[in-house]
Structures are given as C-alpha cells and as structure tokens.
CSV table of C-alpha atoms in Angstrom, one decimal:
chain,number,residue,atom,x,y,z
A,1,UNK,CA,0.0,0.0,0.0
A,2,UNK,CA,1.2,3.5,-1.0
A,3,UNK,CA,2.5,5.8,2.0
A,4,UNK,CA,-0.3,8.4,0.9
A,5,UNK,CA,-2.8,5.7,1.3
A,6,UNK,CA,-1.8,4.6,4.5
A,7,UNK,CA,-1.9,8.4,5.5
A,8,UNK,CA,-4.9,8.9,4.4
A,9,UNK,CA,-6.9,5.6,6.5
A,10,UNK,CA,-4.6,7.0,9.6
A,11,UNK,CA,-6.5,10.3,8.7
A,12,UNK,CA,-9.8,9.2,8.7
A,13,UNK,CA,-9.2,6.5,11.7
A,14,UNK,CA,-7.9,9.2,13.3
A,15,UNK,CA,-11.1,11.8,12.7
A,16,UNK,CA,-13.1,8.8,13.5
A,17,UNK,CA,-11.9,8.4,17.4
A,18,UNK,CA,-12.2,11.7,18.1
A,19,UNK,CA,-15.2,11.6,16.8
A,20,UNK,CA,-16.2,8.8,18.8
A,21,UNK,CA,-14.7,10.3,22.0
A,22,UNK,CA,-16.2,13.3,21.4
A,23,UNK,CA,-20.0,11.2,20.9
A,24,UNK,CA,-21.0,8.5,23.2
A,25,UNK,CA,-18.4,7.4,25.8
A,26,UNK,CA,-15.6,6.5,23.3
A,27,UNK,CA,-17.8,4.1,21.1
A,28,UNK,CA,-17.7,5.6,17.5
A,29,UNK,CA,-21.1,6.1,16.2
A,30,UNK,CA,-22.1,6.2,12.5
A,31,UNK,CA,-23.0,10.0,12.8
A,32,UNK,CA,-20.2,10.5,14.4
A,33,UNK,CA,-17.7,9.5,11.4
A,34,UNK,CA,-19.5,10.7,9.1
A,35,UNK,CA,-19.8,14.3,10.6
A,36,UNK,CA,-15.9,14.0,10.9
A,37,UNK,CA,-15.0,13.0,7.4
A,38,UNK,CA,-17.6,16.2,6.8
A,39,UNK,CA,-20.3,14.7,4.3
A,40,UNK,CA,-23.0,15.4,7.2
A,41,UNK,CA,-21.9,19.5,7.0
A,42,UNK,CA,-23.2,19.2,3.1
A,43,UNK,CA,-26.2,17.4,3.6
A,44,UNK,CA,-24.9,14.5,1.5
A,45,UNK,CA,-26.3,11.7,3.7
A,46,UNK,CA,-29.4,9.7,3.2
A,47,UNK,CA,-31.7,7.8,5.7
A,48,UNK,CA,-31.0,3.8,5.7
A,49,UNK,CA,-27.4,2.9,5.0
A,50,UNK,CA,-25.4,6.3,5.4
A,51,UNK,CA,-24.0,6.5,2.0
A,52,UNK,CA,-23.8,9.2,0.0
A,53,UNK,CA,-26.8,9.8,-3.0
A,54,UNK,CA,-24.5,9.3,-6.6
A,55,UNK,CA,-27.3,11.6,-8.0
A,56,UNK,CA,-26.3,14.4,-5.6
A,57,UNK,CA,-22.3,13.6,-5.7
A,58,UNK,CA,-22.2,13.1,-9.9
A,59,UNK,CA,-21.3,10.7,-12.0
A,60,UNK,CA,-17.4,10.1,-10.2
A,61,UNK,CA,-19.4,8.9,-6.6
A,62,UNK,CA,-21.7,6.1,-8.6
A,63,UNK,CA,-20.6,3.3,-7.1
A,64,UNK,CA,-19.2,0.7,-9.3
A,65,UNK,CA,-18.2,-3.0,-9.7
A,66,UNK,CA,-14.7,-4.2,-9.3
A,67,UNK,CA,-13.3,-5.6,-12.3
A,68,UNK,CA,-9.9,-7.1,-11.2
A,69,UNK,CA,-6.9,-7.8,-13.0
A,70,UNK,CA,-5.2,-10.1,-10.2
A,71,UNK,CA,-2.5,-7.5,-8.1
A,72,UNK,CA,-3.2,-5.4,-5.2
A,73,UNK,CA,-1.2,-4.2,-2.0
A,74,UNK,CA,-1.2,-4.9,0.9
A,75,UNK,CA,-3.0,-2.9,4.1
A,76,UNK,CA,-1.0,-4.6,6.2
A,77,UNK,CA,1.2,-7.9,6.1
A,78,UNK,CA,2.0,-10.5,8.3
A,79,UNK,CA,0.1,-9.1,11.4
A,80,UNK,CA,-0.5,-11.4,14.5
A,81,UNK,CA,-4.0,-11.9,15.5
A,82,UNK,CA,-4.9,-13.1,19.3
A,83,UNK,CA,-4.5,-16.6,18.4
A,84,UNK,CA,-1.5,-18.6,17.0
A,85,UNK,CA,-4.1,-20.2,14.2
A,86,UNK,CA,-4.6,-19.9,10.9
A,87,UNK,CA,-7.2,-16.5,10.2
A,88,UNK,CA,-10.6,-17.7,8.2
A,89,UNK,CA,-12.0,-14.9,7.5
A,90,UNK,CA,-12.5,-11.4,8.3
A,91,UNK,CA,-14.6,-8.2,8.2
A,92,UNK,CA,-14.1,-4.8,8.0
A,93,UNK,CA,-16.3,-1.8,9.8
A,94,UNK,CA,-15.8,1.1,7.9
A,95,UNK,CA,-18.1,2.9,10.0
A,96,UNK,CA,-15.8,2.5,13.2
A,97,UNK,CA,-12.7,2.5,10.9
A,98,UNK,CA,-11.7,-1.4,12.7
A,99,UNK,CA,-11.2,-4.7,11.3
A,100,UNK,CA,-12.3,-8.0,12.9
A,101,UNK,CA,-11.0,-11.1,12.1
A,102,UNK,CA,-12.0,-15.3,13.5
A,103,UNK,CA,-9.7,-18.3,13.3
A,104,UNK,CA,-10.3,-21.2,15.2
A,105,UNK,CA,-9.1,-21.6,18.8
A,106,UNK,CA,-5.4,-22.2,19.6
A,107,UNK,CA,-4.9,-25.7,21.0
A,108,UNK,CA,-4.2,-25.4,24.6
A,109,UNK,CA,-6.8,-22.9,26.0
A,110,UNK,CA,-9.1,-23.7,29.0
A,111,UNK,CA,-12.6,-21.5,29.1
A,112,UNK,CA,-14.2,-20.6,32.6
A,113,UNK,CA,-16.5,-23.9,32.9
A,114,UNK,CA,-14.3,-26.3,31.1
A,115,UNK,CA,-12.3,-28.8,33.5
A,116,UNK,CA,-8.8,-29.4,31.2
A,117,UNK,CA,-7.1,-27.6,28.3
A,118,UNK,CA,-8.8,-28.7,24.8
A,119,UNK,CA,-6.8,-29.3,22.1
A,120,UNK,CA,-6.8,-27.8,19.1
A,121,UNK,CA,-8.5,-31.1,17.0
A,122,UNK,CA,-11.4,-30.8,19.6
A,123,UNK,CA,-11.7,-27.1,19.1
A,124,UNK,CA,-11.8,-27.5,15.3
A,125,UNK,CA,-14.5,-30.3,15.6
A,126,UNK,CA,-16.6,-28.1,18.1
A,127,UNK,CA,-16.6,-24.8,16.1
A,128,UNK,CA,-14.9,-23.4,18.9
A,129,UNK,CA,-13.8,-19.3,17.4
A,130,UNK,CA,-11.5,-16.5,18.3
A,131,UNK,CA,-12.4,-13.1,17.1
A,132,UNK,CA,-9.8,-10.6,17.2
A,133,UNK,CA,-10.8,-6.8,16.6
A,134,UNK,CA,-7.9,-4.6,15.3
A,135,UNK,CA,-7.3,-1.2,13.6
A,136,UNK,CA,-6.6,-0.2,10.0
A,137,UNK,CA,-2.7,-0.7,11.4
A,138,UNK,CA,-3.2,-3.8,12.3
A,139,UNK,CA,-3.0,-3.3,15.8
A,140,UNK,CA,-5.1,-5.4,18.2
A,141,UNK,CA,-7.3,-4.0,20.1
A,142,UNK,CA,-9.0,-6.7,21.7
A,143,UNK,CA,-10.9,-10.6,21.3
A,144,UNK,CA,-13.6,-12.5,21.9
A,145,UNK,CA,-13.4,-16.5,22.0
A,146,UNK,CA,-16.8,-18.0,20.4
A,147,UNK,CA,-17.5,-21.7,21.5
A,148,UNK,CA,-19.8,-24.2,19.4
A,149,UNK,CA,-20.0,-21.3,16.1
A,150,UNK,CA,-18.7,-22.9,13.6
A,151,UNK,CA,-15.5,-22.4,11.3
A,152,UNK,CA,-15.8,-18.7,10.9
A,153,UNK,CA,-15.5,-19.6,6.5
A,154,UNK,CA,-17.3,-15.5,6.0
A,155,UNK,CA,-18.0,-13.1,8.6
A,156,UNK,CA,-19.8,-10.0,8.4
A,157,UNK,CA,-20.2,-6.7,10.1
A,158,UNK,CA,-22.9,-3.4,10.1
A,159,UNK,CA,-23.9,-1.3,12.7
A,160,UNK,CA,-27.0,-0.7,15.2
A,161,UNK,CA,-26.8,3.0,16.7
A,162,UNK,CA,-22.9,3.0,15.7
A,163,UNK,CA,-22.4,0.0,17.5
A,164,UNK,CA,-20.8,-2.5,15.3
A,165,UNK,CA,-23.1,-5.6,15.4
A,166,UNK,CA,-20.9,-9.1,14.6
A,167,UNK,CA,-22.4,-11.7,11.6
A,168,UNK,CA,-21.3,-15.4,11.5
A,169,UNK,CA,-22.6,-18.4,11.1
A,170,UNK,CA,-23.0,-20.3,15.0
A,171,UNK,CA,-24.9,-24.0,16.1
A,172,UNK,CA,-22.1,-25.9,14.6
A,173,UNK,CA,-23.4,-29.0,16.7
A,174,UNK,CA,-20.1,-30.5,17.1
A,175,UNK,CA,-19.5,-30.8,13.7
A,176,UNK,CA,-17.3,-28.1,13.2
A,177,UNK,CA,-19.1,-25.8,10.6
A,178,UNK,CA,-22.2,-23.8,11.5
A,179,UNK,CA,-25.9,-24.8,10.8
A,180,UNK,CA,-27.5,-21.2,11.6
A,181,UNK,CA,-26.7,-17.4,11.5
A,182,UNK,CA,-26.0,-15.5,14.6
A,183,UNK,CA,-25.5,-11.8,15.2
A,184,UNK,CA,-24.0,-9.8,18.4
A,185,UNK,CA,-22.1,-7.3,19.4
A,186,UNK,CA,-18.4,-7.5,20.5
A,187,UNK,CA,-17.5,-7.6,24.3
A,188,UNK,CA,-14.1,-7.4,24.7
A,189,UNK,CA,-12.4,-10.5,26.7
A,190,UNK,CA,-15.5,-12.2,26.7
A,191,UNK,CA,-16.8,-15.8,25.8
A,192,UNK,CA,-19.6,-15.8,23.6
A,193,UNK,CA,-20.9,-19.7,23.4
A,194,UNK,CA,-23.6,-20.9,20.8
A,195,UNK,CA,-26.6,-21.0,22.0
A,196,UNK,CA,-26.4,-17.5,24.4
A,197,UNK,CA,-29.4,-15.2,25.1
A,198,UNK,CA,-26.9,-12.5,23.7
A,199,UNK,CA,-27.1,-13.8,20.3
A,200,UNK,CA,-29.7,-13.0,17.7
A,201,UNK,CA,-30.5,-15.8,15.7
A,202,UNK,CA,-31.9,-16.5,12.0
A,203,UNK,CA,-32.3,-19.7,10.3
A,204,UNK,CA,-32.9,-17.5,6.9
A,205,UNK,CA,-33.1,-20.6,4.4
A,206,UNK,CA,-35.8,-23.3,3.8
A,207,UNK,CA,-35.1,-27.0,4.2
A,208,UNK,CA,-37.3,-27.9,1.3
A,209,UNK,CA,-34.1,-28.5,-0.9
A,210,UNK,CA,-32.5,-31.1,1.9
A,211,UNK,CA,-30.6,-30.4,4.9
A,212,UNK,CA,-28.6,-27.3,5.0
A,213,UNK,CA,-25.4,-28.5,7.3
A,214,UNK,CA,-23.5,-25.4,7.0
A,215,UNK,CA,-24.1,-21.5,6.4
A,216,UNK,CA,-22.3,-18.4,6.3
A,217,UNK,CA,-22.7,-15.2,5.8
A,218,UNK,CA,-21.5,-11.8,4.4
A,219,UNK,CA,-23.0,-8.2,4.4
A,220,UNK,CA,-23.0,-5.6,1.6
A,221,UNK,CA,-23.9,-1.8,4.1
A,222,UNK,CA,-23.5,0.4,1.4
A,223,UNK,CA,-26.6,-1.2,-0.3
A,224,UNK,CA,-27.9,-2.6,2.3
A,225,UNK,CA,-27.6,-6.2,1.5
A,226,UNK,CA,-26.5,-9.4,3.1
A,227,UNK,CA,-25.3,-12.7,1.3
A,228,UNK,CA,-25.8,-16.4,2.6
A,229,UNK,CA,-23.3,-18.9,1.2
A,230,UNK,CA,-25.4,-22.6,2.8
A,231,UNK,CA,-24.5,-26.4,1.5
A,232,UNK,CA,-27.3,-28.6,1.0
A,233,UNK,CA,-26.3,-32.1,1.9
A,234,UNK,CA,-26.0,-34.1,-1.2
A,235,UNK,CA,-26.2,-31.1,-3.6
A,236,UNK,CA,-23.6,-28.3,-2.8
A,237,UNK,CA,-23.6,-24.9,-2.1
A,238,UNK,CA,-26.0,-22.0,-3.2
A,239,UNK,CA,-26.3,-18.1,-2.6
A,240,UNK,CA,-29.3,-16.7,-0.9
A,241,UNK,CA,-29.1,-12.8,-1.7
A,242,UNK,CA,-31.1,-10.6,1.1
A,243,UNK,CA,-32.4,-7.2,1.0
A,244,UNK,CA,-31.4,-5.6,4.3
A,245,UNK,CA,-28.4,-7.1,6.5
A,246,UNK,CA,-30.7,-8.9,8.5
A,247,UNK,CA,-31.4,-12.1,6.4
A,248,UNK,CA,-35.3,-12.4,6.7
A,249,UNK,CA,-38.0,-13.3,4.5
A,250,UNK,CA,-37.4,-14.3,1.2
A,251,UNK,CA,-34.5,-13.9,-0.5
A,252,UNK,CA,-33.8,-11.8,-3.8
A,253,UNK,CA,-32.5,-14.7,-5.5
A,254,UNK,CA,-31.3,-17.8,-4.5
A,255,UNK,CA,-28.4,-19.1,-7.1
A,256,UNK,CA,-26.4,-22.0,-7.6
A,257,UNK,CA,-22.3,-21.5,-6.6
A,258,UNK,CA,-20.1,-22.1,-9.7
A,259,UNK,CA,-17.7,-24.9,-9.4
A,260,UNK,CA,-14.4,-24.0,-7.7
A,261,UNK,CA,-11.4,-25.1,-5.9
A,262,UNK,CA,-10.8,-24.9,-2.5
A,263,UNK,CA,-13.4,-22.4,-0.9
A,264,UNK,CA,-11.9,-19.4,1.1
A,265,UNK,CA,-14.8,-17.0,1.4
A,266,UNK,CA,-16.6,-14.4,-0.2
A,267,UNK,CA,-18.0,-10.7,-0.5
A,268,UNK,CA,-20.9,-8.5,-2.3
A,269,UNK,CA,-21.0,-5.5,-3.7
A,270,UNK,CA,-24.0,-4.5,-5.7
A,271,UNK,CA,-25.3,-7.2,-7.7
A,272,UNK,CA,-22.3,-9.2,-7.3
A,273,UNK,CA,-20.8,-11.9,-5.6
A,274,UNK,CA,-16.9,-12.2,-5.3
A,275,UNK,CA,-15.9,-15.7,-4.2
A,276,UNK,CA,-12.5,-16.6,-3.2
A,277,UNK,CA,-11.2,-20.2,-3.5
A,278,UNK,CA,-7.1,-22.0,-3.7
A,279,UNK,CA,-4.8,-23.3,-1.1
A,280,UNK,CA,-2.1,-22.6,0.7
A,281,UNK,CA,1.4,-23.1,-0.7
A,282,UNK,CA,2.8,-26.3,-0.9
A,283,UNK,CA,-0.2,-28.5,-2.0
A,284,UNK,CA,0.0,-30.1,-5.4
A,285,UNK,CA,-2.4,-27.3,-6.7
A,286,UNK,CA,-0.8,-24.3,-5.2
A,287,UNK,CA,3.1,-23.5,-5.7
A,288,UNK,CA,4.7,-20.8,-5.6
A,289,UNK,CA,5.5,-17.9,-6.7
A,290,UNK,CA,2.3,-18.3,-8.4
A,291,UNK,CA,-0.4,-20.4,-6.4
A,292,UNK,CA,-3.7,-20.6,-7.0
A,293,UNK,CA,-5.4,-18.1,-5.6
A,294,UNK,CA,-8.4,-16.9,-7.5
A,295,UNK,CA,-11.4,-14.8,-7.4
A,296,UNK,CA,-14.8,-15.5,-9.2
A,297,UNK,CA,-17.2,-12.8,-9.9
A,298,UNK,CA,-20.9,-14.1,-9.9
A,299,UNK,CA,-23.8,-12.3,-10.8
A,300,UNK,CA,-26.3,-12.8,-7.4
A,301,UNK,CA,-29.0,-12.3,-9.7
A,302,UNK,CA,-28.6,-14.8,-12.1
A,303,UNK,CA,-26.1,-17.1,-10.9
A,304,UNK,CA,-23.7,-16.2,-14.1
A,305,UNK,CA,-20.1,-16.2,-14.0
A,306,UNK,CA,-18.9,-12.8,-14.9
A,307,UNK,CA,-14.9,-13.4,-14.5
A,308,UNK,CA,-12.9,-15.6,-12.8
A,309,UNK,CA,-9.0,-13.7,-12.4
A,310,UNK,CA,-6.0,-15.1,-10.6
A,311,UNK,CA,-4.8,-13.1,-8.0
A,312,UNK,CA,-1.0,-12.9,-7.9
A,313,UNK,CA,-0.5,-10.2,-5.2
A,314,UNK,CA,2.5,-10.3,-2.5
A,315,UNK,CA,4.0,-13.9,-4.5
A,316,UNK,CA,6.9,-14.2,-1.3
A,317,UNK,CA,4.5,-14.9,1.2
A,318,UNK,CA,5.0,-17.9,3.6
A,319,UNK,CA,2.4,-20.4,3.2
A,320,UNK,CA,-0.2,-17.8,1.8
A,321,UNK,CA,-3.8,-19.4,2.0
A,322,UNK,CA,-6.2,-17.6,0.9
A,323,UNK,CA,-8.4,-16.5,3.5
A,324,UNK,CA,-11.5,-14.1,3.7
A,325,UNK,CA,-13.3,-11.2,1.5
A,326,UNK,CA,-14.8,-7.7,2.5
A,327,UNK,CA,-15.1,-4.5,0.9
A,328,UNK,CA,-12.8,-1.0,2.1
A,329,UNK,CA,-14.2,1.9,2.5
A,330,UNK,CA,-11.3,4.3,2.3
A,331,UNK,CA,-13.6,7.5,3.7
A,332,UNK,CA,-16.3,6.6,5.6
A,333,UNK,CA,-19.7,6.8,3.9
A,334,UNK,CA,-18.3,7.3,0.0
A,335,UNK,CA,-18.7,4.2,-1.8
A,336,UNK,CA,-17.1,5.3,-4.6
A,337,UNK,CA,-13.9,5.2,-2.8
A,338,UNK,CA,-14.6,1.3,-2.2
A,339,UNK,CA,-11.8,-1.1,-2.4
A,340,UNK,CA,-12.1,-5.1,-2.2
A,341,UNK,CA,-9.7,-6.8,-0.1
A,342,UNK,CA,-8.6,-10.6,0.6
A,343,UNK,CA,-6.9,-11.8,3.2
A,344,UNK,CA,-4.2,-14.3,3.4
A,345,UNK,CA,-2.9,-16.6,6.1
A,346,UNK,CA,0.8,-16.3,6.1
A,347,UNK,CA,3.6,-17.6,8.7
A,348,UNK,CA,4.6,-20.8,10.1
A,349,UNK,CA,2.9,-23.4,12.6
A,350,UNK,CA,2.8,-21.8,15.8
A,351,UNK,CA,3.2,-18.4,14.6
A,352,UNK,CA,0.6,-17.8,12.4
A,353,UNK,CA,0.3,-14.1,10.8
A,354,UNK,CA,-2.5,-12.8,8.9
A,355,UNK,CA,-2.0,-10.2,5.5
A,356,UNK,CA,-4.6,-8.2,4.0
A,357,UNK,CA,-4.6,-7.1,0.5
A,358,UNK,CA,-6.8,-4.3,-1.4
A,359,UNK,CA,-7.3,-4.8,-4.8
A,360,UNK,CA,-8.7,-1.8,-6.2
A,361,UNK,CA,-9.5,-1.9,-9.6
A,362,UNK,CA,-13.0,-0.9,-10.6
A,363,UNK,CA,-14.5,-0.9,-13.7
C-alpha cells in the first residue's frame, strides 16, 4: 500500500476516534464518522445505510463494480491476530474504521466452565472461534473466544446506533461448521458460546431442498444487502441474496455456486458476488511464486459467472492461503472510494500471521 494511502486511512481513523470520543463514551457512532470526514456539514447523507446519493455527488461517486486484474497491496502484512491459528475470514467496519477477524481456537486454551485444556482437533470439531478486533494498522485492540459457532469460513459486520453488530454463522453441533446465523455485538475479553441469550439468531433458508449443514454469511452496508453462502447435503452450495443485513423473509434470488477449488470466502457489492477459492502453498495445486489463488465474480441475480481472475499479489508470502473477502471503505460513507480486499494466512505453525490485501480496480 502507498505511504499516501496509508496516510490517508490513519487520517480518517484518526477523525473517526475523536469523533467517537467526542460522541458517546468513546464508542464511534455512524453520525459521528461521518460528521468528521464532513459529508453530514453538506447534507450529502441519506436515511437507511449512510451513504452518499450518486445523484447528488455526480457521475465520479456512482458506485461501481470491481473488475480485477489479479495484483493489489497490501493494508498490512504478516500481522499477528490473538491466536497462534490460521485466520478464516475477516470483516471490515468502515463505520468505526476497525477490522475483525476469527480463526479457530489455539490448541491449549481452557474457558471458565471447562475442566482441562482442549486441544486444538477438539476445538476444530466443536466450532470453537476466536475473534480478534484490530485497527486499520493492524494493531489489536481486543478478542472475543466463540465456542460451538462454527468455522468462521465468512464473517460479516454493520452497525445498530454505531455500534458495530458481529455476523457469522453459529450451532455448529459439534460438527465443526455452522448450521445457523448468529449476530451480536463485541464484548471485549468475553466468551460468547452458541446457544447465548446475547445472540440474535436467524435460520434465513428453507429446508425444502435437503438439509442445510452449513451456512455463512457476508453483508453488503452500502446497499444494504446481506449474502448467505449454505451447503445442501448431497447437492452443494448456493447463494441466498437478502435485502437488508438482516437475512429475513425471502431472498432476492437464490443461485447456484459455480464450481471452484478450495473455498476461502466471499464478499458482495452491488449485484455481485466475489468468491475466493485455492490453497495454501505447498499443496500439489498451489506452488509458488504463483499459487492458485483466484477470485470468481458471480452475478447474485442470475447465478452467471462474470470473470474468474487469478490473484498474484504479495507472491513471497510464507504459506499464503487464501483466507476471507470484504469490501474497504477508504472515507467513511463514499462508496465510490470502495476497495475489495482478501486476506491471506501467512507464517509458520505456531506463529501464524495474517495479511490483507486491497485490490482496487473498478470498472
């Protein structure tokens, strides 16, 4: 990432806390942000998701898809999160100008209740989740651990009252990968288990086609959408598209996923779906300096595949897998200065690190 661009997030994180400060007991509220980046002094803001109207703004603010040609840089690189694990996915809150990222629990850890240290196979087949917040540095900032959610494949993130609220998929029912979707908000050094009176749960997707045995989801703010990745046992996986970030009632469309490699995640923007699939160096499929990282543009309505690029960014990486999908905001509330990111898993066992990449092309 360019020096400028860097100083320019540190600028807007920056207006952001005091913002926050200046608000509602340090938590940084939506209004808040968006009165310090100065779009709420021009009247610029519209009721629902806090973006900017394109009509207002001109032609330049329209927001637009991302048509990628396979580089980036990165926001950050190599980047320990609270746990020594491999990252799954992450989110990012462009609202509070943080990033929040889940892996699965370290093997080792003993929670309040639980009578030995679990290792980390038994975490893995329990869902058992860390969540890590950090800022646009990649400084931590604080964690959560999530018991029973699942494997954390897509998180997602939007905000009640400029409080971020949390989306992942939880009730993995010991079989590692989540059955439902769960929302809540983030508690610092707290334990969150499946099942909690603090979560908000949806079960957004009919059973008519079989049983669904795992789900995970992503949310699109700027246009106020949310997209449910779910496997049907015995069919494969499928895309429920939802108006609003809450996924209730029926979806917009409902499309089949594309054949792909390894699946890593995902992200939508618009009326498109961005799915990330490849493995980590050293499999037979993925060498480097090229691997086989790739990124497959769907359309959500349709199901069509609209480009499927290979994403060569940051090559030296150690172990690079491919690991999670949202969408940058570079100033608060102007989606035309949107920017898609990926995240990799980098490092050795034991010291795992986590990169995140923007690629930035739009069409």
């Amino acid at each position: 990432m360019t020096e400028p661009f860097r100083a320019a997030l540190a600028e807007t994180a920056g207006r952001a806390e005091t913002a926050g400060r200046i608000g509602t007991a340090g938590r940084v509220g939506r209004r808040a942000v968006l009165a310090a980046s100065g779009l709420l002094a021009g009247g610029l803001i519209l009721g629902g998701v806090g973006t900017a109207s394109a009509d207002e703004l001109g032609d330049a603010a329209r927001p637009r898809d991302f048509s990628l040609t396979g580089g980036g840089e990165p926001l950050f690189t190599e980047i320990p999160l609270h746990d020594e694990t491999i990252m799954q996915s992450f989110a990012i809150d462009n609202d509070g100008r943080r990033i929040y990222a889940v892996q699965l629990m370290a093997g080792g850890t003993q929670l309040p209740g639980e009578d030995a240290p679990v290792s980390g196979a038994d975490r893995a087949s329990h869902g058992d989740l860390c969540l890590t917040q950090f800022d646009f540095a990649g400084n931590e900032l604080g964690y959560m651990y999530l018991p029973g959610w699942g494997h954390g494949v897509q998180i997602g993130v939007d905000s009640i009252a400029g409080r971020p609220r949390l989306w992942c998929g939880t009730a993995s029912d010991d079989t590692g990968y989540a059955r439902r979707v769960g929302s809540f908000s983030f508690r610092n050094g707290s334990v969150l288990p499946s099942g909690s009176k603090l979560i908000t749960y949806f079960d957004p997707l009919s059973s008519a086609q079989g049983t669904i045995i795992h789900t995970d989801i992503a949310t699109d703010v700027v246009h106020d959408h949310c997209l449910v990745r779910y496997l049907v046992q015995g069919v494969g996986a499928r895309y429920a598209w939802f108006r609003g970030t809450r996924p209730v009632g029926q979806p917009i469309a409902d499309v089949v996923s594309p054949a792909l490699g390894t699946f890593q995640g995902y992200a939508a923007w618009r009326t498109r779906g961005y799915l990330l699939s490849g493995d980590h160096y050293g499999t037979t499929e993925s060498q480097p300096p090229n691997g086989n990282t790739t990124v497959t543009t769907i359309d959500l309505r349709t199901g069509e595949v609209l480009d499927s690029v290979a994403i060569s960014a940051l090559p030296d990486l150690v172990y690079r897998e491919p690991e999670g999908m949202s969408v940058l905001l570079t100033t608060p509330g102007r989606p035309e200065t949107a920017k898609l990111c990926l995240g990799f898993a980098t490092g050795v066992t034991g010291d795992r690190r986590a990169t995140i990449v923007v690629l930035d092309e739009k069409s």
